Coordinates of C-alpha atoms in Angstrom, one line a residue:
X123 CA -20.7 12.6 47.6
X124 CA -17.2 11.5 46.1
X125 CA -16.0 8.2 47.0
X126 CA -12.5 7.0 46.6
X127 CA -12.8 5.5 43.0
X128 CA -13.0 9.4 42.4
X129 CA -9.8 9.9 43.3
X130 CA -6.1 8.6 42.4
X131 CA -5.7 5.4 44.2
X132 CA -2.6 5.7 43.5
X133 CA -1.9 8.9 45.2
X134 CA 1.3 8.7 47.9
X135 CA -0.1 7.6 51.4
X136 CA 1.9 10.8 52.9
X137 CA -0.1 12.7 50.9
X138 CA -3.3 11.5 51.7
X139 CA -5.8 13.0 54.3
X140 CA -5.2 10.8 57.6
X141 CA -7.7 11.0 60.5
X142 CA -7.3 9.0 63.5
X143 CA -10.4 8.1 65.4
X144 CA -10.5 7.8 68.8
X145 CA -14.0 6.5 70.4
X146 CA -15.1 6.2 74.0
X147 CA -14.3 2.5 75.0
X148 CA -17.8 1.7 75.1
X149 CA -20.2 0.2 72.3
X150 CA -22.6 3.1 72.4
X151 CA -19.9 5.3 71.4
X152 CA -17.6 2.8 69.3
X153 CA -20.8 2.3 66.7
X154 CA -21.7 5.6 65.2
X155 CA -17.3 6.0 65.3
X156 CA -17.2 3.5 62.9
X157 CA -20.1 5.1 60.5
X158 CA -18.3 8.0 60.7
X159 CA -15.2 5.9 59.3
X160 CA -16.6 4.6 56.8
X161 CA -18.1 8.2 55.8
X162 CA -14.5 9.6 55.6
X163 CA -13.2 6.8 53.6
X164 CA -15.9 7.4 51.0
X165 CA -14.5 11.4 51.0
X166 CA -11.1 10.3 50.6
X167 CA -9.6 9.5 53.8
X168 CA -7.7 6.8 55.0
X169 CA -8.4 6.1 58.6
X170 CA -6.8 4.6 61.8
X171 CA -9.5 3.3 64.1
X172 CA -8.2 3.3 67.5
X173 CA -9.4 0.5 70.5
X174 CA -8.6 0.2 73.7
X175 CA -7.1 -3.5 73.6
X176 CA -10.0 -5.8 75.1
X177 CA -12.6 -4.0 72.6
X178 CA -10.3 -4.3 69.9
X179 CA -10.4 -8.0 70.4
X180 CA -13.3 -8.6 71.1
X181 CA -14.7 -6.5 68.2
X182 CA -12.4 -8.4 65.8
X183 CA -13.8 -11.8 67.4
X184 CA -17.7 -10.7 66.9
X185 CA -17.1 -9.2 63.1
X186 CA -19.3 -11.3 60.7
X187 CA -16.4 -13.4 58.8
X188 CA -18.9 -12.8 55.4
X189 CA -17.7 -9.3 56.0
X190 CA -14.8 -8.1 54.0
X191 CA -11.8 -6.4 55.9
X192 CA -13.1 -2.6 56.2
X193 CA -11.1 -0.7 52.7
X194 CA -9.2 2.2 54.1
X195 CA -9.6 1.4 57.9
X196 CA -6.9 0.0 59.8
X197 CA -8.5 -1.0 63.2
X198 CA -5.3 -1.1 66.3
X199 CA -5.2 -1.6 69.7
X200 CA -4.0 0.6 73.0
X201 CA -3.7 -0.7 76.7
X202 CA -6.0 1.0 79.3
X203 CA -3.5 0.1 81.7
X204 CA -6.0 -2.3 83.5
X205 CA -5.3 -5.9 83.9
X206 CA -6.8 -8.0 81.6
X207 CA -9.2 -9.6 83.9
X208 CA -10.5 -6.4 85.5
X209 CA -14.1 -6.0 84.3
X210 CA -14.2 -2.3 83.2
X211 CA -17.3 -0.8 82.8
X212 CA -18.5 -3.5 85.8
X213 CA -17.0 -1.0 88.0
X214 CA -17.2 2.5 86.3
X215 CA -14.7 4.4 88.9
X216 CA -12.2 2.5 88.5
X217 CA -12.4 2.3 84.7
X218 CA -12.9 5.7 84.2
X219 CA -9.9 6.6 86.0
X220 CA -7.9 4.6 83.6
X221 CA -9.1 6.0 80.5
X222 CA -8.7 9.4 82.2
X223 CA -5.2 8.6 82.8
X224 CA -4.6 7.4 79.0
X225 CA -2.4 10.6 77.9
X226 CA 1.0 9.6 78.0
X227 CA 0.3 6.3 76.4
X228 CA -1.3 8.3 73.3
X229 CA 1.9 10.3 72.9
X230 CA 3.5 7.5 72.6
X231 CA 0.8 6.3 70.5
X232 CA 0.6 9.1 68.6
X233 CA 4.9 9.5 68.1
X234 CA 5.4 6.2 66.5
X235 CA 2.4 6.5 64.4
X236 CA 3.9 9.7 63.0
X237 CA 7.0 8.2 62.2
X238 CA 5.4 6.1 59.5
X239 CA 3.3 8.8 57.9
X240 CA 1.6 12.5 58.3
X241 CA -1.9 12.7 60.4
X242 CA -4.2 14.9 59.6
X243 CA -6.5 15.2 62.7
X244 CA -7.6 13.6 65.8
X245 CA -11.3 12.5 65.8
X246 CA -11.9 11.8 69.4
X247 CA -14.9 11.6 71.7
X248 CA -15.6 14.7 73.3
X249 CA -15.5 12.7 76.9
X250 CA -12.0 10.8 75.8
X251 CA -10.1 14.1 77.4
X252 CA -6.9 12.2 77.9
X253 CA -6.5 12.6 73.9
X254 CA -6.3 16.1 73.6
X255 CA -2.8 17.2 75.5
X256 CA -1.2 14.5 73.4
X257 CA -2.3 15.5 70.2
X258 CA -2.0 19.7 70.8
X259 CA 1.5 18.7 72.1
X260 CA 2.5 17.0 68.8
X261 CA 0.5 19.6 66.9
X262 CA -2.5 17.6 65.8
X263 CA -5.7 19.0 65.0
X264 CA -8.5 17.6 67.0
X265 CA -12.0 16.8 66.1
X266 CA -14.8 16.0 68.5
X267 CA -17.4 14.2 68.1
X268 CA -20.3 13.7 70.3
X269 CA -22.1 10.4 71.2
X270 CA -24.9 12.4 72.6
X271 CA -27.4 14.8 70.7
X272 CA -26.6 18.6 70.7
X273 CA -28.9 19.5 73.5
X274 CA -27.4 17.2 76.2
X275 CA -23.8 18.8 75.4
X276 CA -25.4 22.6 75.1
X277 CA -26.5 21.8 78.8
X278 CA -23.5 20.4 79.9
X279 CA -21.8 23.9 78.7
X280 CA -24.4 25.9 81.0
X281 CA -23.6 23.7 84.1
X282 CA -21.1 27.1 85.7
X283 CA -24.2 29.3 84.6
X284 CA -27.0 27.6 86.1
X285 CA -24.6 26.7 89.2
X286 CA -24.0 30.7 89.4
X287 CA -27.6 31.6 89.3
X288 CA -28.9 29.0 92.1
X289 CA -30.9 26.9 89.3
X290 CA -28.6 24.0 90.4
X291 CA -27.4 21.8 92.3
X292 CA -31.0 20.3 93.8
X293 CA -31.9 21.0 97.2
X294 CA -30.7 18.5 99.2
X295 CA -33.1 15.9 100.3
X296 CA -35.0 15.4 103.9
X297 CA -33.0 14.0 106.9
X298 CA -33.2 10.3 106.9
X299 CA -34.0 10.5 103.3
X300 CA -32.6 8.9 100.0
X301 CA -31.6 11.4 97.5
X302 CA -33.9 11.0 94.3
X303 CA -30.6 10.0 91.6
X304 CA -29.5 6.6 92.3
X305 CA -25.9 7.1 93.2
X306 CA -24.7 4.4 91.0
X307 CA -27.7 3.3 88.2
X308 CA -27.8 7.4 87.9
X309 CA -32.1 7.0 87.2
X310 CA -33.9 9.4 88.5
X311 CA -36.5 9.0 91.1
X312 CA -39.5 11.1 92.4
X313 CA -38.7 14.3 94.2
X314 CA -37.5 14.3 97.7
X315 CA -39.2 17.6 99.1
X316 CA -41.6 20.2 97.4
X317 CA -38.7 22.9 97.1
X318 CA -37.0 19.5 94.9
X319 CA -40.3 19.5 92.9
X320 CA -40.6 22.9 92.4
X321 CA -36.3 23.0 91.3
X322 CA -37.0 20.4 88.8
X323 CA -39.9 22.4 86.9
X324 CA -37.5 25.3 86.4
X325 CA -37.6 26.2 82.7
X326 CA -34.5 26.6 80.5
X327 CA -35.5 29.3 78.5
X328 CA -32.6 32.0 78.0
X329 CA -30.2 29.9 80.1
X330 CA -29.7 26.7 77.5
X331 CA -29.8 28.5 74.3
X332 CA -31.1 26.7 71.4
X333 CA -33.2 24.6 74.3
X334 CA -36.8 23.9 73.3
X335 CA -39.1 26.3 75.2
X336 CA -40.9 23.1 76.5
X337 CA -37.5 22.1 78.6
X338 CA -37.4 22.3 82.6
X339 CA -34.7 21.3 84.6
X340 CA -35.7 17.9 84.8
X341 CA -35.3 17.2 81.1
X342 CA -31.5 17.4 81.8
X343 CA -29.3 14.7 81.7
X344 CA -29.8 12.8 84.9
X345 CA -26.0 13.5 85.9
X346 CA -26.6 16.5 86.5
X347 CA -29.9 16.0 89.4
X348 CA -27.4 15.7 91.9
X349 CA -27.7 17.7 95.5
X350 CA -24.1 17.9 95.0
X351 CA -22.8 18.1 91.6
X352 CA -19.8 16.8 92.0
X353 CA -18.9 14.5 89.5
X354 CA -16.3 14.1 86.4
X355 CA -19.6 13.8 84.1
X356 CA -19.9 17.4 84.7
X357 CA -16.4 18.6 83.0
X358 CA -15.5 19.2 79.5
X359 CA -12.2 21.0 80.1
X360 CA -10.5 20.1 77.2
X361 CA -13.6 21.0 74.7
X362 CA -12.5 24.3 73.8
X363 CA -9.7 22.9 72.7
X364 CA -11.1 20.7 69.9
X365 CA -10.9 22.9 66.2
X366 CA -14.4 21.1 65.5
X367 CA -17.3 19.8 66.8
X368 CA -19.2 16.7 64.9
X369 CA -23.0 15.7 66.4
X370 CA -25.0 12.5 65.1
X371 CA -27.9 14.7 64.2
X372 CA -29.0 17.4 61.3
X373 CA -30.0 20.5 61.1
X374 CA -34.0 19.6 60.8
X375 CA -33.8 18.1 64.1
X376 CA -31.5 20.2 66.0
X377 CA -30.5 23.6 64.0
X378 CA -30.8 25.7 66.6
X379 CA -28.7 24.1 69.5
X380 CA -25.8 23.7 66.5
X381 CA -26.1 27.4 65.6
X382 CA -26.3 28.6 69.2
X383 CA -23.2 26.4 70.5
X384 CA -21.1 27.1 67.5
X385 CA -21.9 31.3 68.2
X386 CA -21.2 31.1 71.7
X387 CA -18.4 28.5 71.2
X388 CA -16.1 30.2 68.6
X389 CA -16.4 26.7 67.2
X390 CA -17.4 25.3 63.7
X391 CA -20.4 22.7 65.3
X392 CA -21.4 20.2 62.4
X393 CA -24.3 18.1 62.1
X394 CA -23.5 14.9 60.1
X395 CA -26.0 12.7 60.7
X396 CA -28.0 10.5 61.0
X397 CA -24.9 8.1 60.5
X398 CA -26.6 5.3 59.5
X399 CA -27.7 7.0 56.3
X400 CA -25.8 6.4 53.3
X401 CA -26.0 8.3 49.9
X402 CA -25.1 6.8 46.7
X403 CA -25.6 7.2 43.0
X404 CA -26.8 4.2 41.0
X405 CA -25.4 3.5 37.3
X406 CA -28.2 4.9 36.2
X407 CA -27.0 8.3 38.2
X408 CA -30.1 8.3 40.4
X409 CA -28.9 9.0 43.9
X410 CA -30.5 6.9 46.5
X411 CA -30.5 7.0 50.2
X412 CA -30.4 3.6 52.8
X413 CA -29.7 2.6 55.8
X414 CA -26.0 1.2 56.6
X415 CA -25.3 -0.5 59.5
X416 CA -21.7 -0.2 61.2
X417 CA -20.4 -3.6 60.4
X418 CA -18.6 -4.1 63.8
X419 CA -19.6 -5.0 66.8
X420 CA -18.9 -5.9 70.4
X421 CA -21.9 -8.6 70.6
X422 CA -22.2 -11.4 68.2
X423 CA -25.8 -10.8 66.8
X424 CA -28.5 -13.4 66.3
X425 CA -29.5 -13.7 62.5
X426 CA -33.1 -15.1 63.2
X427 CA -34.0 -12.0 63.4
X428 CA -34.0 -10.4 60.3
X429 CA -35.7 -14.1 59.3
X430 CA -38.5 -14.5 61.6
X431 CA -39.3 -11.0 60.7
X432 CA -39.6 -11.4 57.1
X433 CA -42.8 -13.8 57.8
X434 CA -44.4 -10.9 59.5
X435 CA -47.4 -8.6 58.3
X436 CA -45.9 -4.3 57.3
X437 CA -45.9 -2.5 60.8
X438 CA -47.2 -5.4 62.7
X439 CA -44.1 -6.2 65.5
X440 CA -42.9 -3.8 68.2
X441 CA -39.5 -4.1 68.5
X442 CA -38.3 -4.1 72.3
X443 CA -34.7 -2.7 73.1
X444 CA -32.8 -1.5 75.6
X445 CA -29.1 -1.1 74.2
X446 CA -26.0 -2.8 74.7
X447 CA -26.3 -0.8 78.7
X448 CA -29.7 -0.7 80.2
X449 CA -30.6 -3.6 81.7
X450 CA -34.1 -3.6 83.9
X451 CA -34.3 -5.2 86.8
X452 CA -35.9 -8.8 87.8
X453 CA -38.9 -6.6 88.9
X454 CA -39.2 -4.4 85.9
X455 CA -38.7 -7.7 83.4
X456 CA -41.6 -9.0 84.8
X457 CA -43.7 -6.1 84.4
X458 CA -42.3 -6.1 80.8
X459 CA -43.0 -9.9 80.1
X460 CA -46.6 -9.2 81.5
X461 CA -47.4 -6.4 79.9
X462 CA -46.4 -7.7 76.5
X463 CA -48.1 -10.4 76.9
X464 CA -51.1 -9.0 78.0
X465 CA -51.0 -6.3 74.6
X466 CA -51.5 -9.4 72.5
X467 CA -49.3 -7.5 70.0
X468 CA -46.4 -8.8 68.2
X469 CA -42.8 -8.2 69.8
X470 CA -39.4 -9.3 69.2
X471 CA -37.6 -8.8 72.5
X472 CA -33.4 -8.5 72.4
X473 CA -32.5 -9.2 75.9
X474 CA -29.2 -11.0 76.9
X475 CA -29.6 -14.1 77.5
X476 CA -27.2 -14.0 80.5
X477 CA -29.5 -11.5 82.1
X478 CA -32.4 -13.9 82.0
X479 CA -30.3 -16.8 82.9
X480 CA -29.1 -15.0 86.2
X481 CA -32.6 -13.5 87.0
X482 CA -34.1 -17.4 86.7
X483 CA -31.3 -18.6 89.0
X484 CA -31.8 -16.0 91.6
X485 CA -35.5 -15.9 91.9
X486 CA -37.6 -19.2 90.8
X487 CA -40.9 -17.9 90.5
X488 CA -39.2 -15.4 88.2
X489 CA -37.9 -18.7 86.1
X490 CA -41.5 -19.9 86.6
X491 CA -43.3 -16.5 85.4
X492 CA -40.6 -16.1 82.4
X493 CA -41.2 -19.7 81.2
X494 CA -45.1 -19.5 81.4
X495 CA -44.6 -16.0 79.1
X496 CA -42.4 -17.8 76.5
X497 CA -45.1 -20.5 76.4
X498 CA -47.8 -18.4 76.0
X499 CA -46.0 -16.1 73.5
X500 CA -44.5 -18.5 71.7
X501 CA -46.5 -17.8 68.4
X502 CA -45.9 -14.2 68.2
X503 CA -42.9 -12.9 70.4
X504 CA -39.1 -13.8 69.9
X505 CA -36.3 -13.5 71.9
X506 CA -32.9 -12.7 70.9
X507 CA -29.7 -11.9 72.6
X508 CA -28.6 -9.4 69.9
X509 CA -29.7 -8.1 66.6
X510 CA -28.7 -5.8 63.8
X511 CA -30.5 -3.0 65.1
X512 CA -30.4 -0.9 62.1
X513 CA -31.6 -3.5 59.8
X514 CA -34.4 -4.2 62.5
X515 CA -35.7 -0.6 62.5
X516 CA -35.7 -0.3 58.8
X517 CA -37.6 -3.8 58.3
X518 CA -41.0 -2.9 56.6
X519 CA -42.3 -5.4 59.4
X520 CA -41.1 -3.4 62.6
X521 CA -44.2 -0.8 63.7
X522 CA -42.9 0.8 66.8
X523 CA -39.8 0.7 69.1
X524 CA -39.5 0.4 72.8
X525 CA -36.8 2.0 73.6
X526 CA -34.0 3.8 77.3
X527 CA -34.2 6.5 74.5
X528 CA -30.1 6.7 73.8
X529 CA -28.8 8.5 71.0
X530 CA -27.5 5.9 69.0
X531 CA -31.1 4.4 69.3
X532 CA -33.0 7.5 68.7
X533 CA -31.1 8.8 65.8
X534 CA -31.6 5.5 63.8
X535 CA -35.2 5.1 64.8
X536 CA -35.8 8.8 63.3
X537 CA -33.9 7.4 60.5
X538 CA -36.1 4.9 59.8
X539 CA -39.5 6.7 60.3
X540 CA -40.0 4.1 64.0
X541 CA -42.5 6.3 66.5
X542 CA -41.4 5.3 69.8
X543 CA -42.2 3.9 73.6
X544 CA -39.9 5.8 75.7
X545 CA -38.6 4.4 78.6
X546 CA -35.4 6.5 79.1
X547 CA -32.8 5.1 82.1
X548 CA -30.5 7.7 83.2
X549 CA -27.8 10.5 81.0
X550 CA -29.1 12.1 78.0
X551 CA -32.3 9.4 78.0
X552 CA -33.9 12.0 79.8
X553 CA -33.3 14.8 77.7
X554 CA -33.6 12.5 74.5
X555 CA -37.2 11.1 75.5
X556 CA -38.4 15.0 76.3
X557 CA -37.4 15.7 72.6
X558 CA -39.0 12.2 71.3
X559 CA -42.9 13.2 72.9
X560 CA -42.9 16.6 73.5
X561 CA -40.6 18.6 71.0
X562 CA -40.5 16.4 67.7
X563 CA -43.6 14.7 68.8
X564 CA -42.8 11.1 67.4
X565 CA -43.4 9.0 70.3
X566 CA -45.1 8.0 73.8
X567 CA -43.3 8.1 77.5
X568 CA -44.1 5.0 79.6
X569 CA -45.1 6.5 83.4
X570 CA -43.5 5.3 86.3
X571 CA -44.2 4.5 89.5
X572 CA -41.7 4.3 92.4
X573 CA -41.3 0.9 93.6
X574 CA -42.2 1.0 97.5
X575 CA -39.0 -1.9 97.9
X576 CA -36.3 0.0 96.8
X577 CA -37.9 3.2 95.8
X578 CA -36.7 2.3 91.9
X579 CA -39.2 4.0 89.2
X580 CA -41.3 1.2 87.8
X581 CA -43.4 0.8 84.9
X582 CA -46.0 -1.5 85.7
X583 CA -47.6 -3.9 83.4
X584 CA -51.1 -2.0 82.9
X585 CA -49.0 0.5 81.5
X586 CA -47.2 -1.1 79.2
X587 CA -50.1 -3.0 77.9
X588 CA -52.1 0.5 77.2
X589 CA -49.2 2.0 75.7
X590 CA -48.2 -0.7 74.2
X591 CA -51.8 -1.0 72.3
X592 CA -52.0 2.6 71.7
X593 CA -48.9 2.7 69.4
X594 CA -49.4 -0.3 67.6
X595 CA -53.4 0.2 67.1
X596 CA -54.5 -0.8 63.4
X597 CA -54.2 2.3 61.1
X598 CA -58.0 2.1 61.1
X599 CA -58.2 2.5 65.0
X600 CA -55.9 4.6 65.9
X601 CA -56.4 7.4 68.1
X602 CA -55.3 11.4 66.8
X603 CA -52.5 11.5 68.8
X604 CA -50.5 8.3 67.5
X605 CA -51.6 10.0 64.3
X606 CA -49.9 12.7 64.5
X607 CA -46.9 10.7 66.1
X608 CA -46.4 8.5 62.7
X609 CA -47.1 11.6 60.4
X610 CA -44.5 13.3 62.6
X611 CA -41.6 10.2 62.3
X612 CA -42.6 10.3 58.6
X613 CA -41.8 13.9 58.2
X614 CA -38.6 13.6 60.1
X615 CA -37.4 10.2 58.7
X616 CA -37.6 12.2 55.0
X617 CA -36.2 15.6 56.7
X618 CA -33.3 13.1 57.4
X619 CA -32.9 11.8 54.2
X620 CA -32.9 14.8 52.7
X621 CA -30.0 15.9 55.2
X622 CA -27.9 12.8 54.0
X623 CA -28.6 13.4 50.4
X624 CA -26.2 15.6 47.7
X625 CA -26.4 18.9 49.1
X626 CA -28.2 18.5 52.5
X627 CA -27.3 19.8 55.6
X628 CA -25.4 17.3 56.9
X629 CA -23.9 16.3 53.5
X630 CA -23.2 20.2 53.2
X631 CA -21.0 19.8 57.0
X632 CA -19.6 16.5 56.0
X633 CA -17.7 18.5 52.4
X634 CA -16.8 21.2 55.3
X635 CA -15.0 18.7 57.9
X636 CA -12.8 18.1 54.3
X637 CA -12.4 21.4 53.6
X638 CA -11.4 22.0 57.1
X639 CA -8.8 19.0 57.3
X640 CA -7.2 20.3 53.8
X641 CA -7.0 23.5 55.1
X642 CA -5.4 22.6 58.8
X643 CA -3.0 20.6 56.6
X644 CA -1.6 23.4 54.7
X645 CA -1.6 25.5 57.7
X646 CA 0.1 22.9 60.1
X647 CA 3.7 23.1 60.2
X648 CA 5.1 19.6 62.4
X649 CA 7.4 21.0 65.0
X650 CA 10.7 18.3 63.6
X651 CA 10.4 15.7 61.1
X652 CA 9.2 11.8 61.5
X653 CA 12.6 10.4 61.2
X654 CA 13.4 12.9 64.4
X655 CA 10.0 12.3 66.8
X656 CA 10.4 11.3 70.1
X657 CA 8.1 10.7 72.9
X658 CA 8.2 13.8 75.5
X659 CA 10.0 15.8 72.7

């Protein structure tokens, strides 16, 4: 892979490939933006790293001052249009009907940053539709890139087909009934009715091409187990649009979702993951491949991490995370606390620490319960609000990963060679955590059970204590099956490396994207000159 020193540093700035990258405002989305970034910088690129204004901020408050300022990135700000106190993704609706609404403000965006200098192409996420008008209007290519793996957006693209052949929408549920997806959490609960349970064991096969034979209806994305189907989840209008699609995934993992969506697309559909791979070439031209973390981030992270697991034993802790999103409840945190301390494994535990403040203040015997399990765990478990997740999963300490199963997480565990403990929360979790156990085979599901309160899926201690001791059994006493899982996330964690690597797959797609960009650039003829760009012209 070239890297800038390759090229003229000197070269004109107007003449330079410029991409301007345009995440989701959310962290799960803004991460694997940046590695992207950074990859494009290393092929030449100078980049423009777009934030709505309160996660530019805050991003720029939480980024480690030992860092130095990101060569080739230029991180900016654009207004939502929400007030600075509203609390965004607190109340989803509302929020999501801002960013929907964002398209005039990127023209304008997108006019004055044309009058200093040429861009390239767009790289937006696929769900941040309000980019695309703007940019087609002003003659922009646009890029997509996806936050989710290839099989969650191939059956996003089949919604119209399995809505025309009766596969979907769920029957509705009983009179006097709740309906099995939580309206707001969007988790899954147990079926309503026996025609629900039958619906939900509907396989795939021939309707999602590229789907794993194994895959039922249920293994979609929990937005679309709706009775109704009715929701702005369900709607990429704007993706044919895009001149390219970019996943967080290779070929190994998911070749045949890529091939099938970029045949039935009309689309070049790349593969340029996992992100938080880097290839280099020592001095000694040996090319070596490691992980890279992003660099930026909208949480502050804890450092004693990284520390206290440098005094563990190789494969020894199970590292416990639920993303910057999935939060359990005060019932399943107790079940968690429990049945981690009943394993009598090793854990380190990131969990907010505002979460367990507010779940101690509303309920004492939960203050009591959590205090007694940080006494009695006090020798082997840690607590952290954040940590550098990346670095975590690649510690020689770190033996499994409990995990909602979200891309971002999934990708680097595979990464890192981590088998899993799946306990996947709502969207692609689903779909992810069917891939993680049943089609890749390099992890465990934790089983629910529906809580007879509120009729939320629980996992209850005894379960996580088995599981729990299943995947982090001594080499010498482990069962075939966890086996097979760790010779499985070794395969794939070298399949990925190899993907990364000079003249891998997703190396291969990453010298494409350039080749793409050069070629839109000598093709793309501006419709009137900088000096003359106006907004609504």
């Amino acid at each position: 892979m070239g890297t800038r020193e390759d090229r003229n540093e000197n070269d004109d700035v107007a003449t330079a490939l410029h991409a301007v990258v345009i995440p989701l405002p959310a962290q799960g989305h803004i991460a694997p933006a940046i590695l992207l970034a950074k990859k494009l910088v290393g092929l030449g690129f100078r980049i423009t790293f777009v934030n709505t204004t309160p996660n530019h901020e805050q991003m720029m408050k939480s980024r480690s001052k030992a860092l130095e300022p990101e060569k080739g990135i230029e991180f900016v700000s654009i207004s939502d249009g929400l007030p600075d106190d509203h609390p965004r993704e607190r109340k989803w609706t509302e929020f999501s009907n801002a960013i929907l609404a964002m398209g005039p403000a990127f023209e304008e965006f997108f006019v004055n940053l044309l009058r200093r200098s040429p861009i390239s192409c767009v790289i937006r996420d696929i769900r941040f539709t309000a980019v695309q008008a703007s940019a087609t209007k002003l003659g922009i290519p646009v890029v997509g890139i996806a936050a989710c793996p290839a099989i969650a957006l191939q059956c996003a693209l089949k919604v119209p087909t399995l809505l025309s052949m009766g596969i979907l929408p769920l029957p509705p549920p009983p009179p006097n009934s709740t309906p099995s997806l939580h309206p707001v959490a969007m988790t899954l609960g147990l079926p309503r009715s026996e025609e629900e349970a039958a619906a939900r064991q509907t396989p795939l096969t021939g309707v999602v091409t590229g789907a794993s034979p194994t895959m039922r209806v249920e293994h979609m994305p929990t937005h679309f187990l709706t009775h109704e189907l009715v929701s702005h989840w369900n709607h990429n209008p704007l993706l044919p649009d895009c001149d390219c699609l970019l996943f967080n995934s290779f070929s190994d993992l998911e070749g045949a979702v890529l091939d099938a969506m970029a045949e039935e697309l009309k689309l070049h559909v790349l593969g340029v993951g996992p992100l938080s791979l880097n290839s280099s070439t020592t001095e000694d031209g040996v090319e070596e491949v490691a992980i890279a973390g992003a660099g930026s981030f909208l949480r502050e992270e804890d450092p004693v991490a990284l520390s206290w697991l440098d005094g563990r034993s190789p494969k020894s802790v199970l590292f416990v995370s639920f993303g910057s999103e999935a939060t359990p409840s005060m019932e399943q945190a107790e079940e968690f606390a429990h049945g981690l301390e009943m394993s009598g494994h090793t854990f380190l535990w990131v969990i907010r620490s505002d979460t367990i403040d507010s779940m101690c203040e509303a309920s004492k015997d939960f203050g009591v319960m959590f205090s007694e399990f940080l006494k009695q765990t006090q020798n082997r478990g840690l607590l952290v609000s954040w940590a550098p997740q990346t670095a975590v999963l690649s510690h020689p300490s770190v033996g499994a990963f409990l995990t909602h199963c979200g891309w971002n997480s999934t990708i680097e565990s595979i990464a890192s060679g981590v088998p899993m403990l799946g306990w996947p929360r709502y969207a692609d979790h689903t779909t992810d955590c069917h891939y993680i156990t049943q089609v890749w085979k390099i992890g465990l599901a934790l089983e629910s059970r529906e809580s007879p309160v509120d009729r939320s899926m629980i996992v209850p201690r005894e379960e996580v204590d088995r599981k729990v001791r299943k995947m982090m059994a001594h080499e010498d006493e482990t069962d075939a099956e966890v086996a097979d899982i760790r010779t499985n996330s070794r395969k794939y964690e070298l399949a990925s490396r190899k993907a990364v690597a000079q003249g891998g797959s997703s190396h291969s797609a990453l010298t494409k994207l350039v080749k793409l960009v050069e070629s839109w650039r000598t093709k793309q003829e501006h419709p009137f000159p900088p000096s003359r760009i106006e907004c609504g012209a």
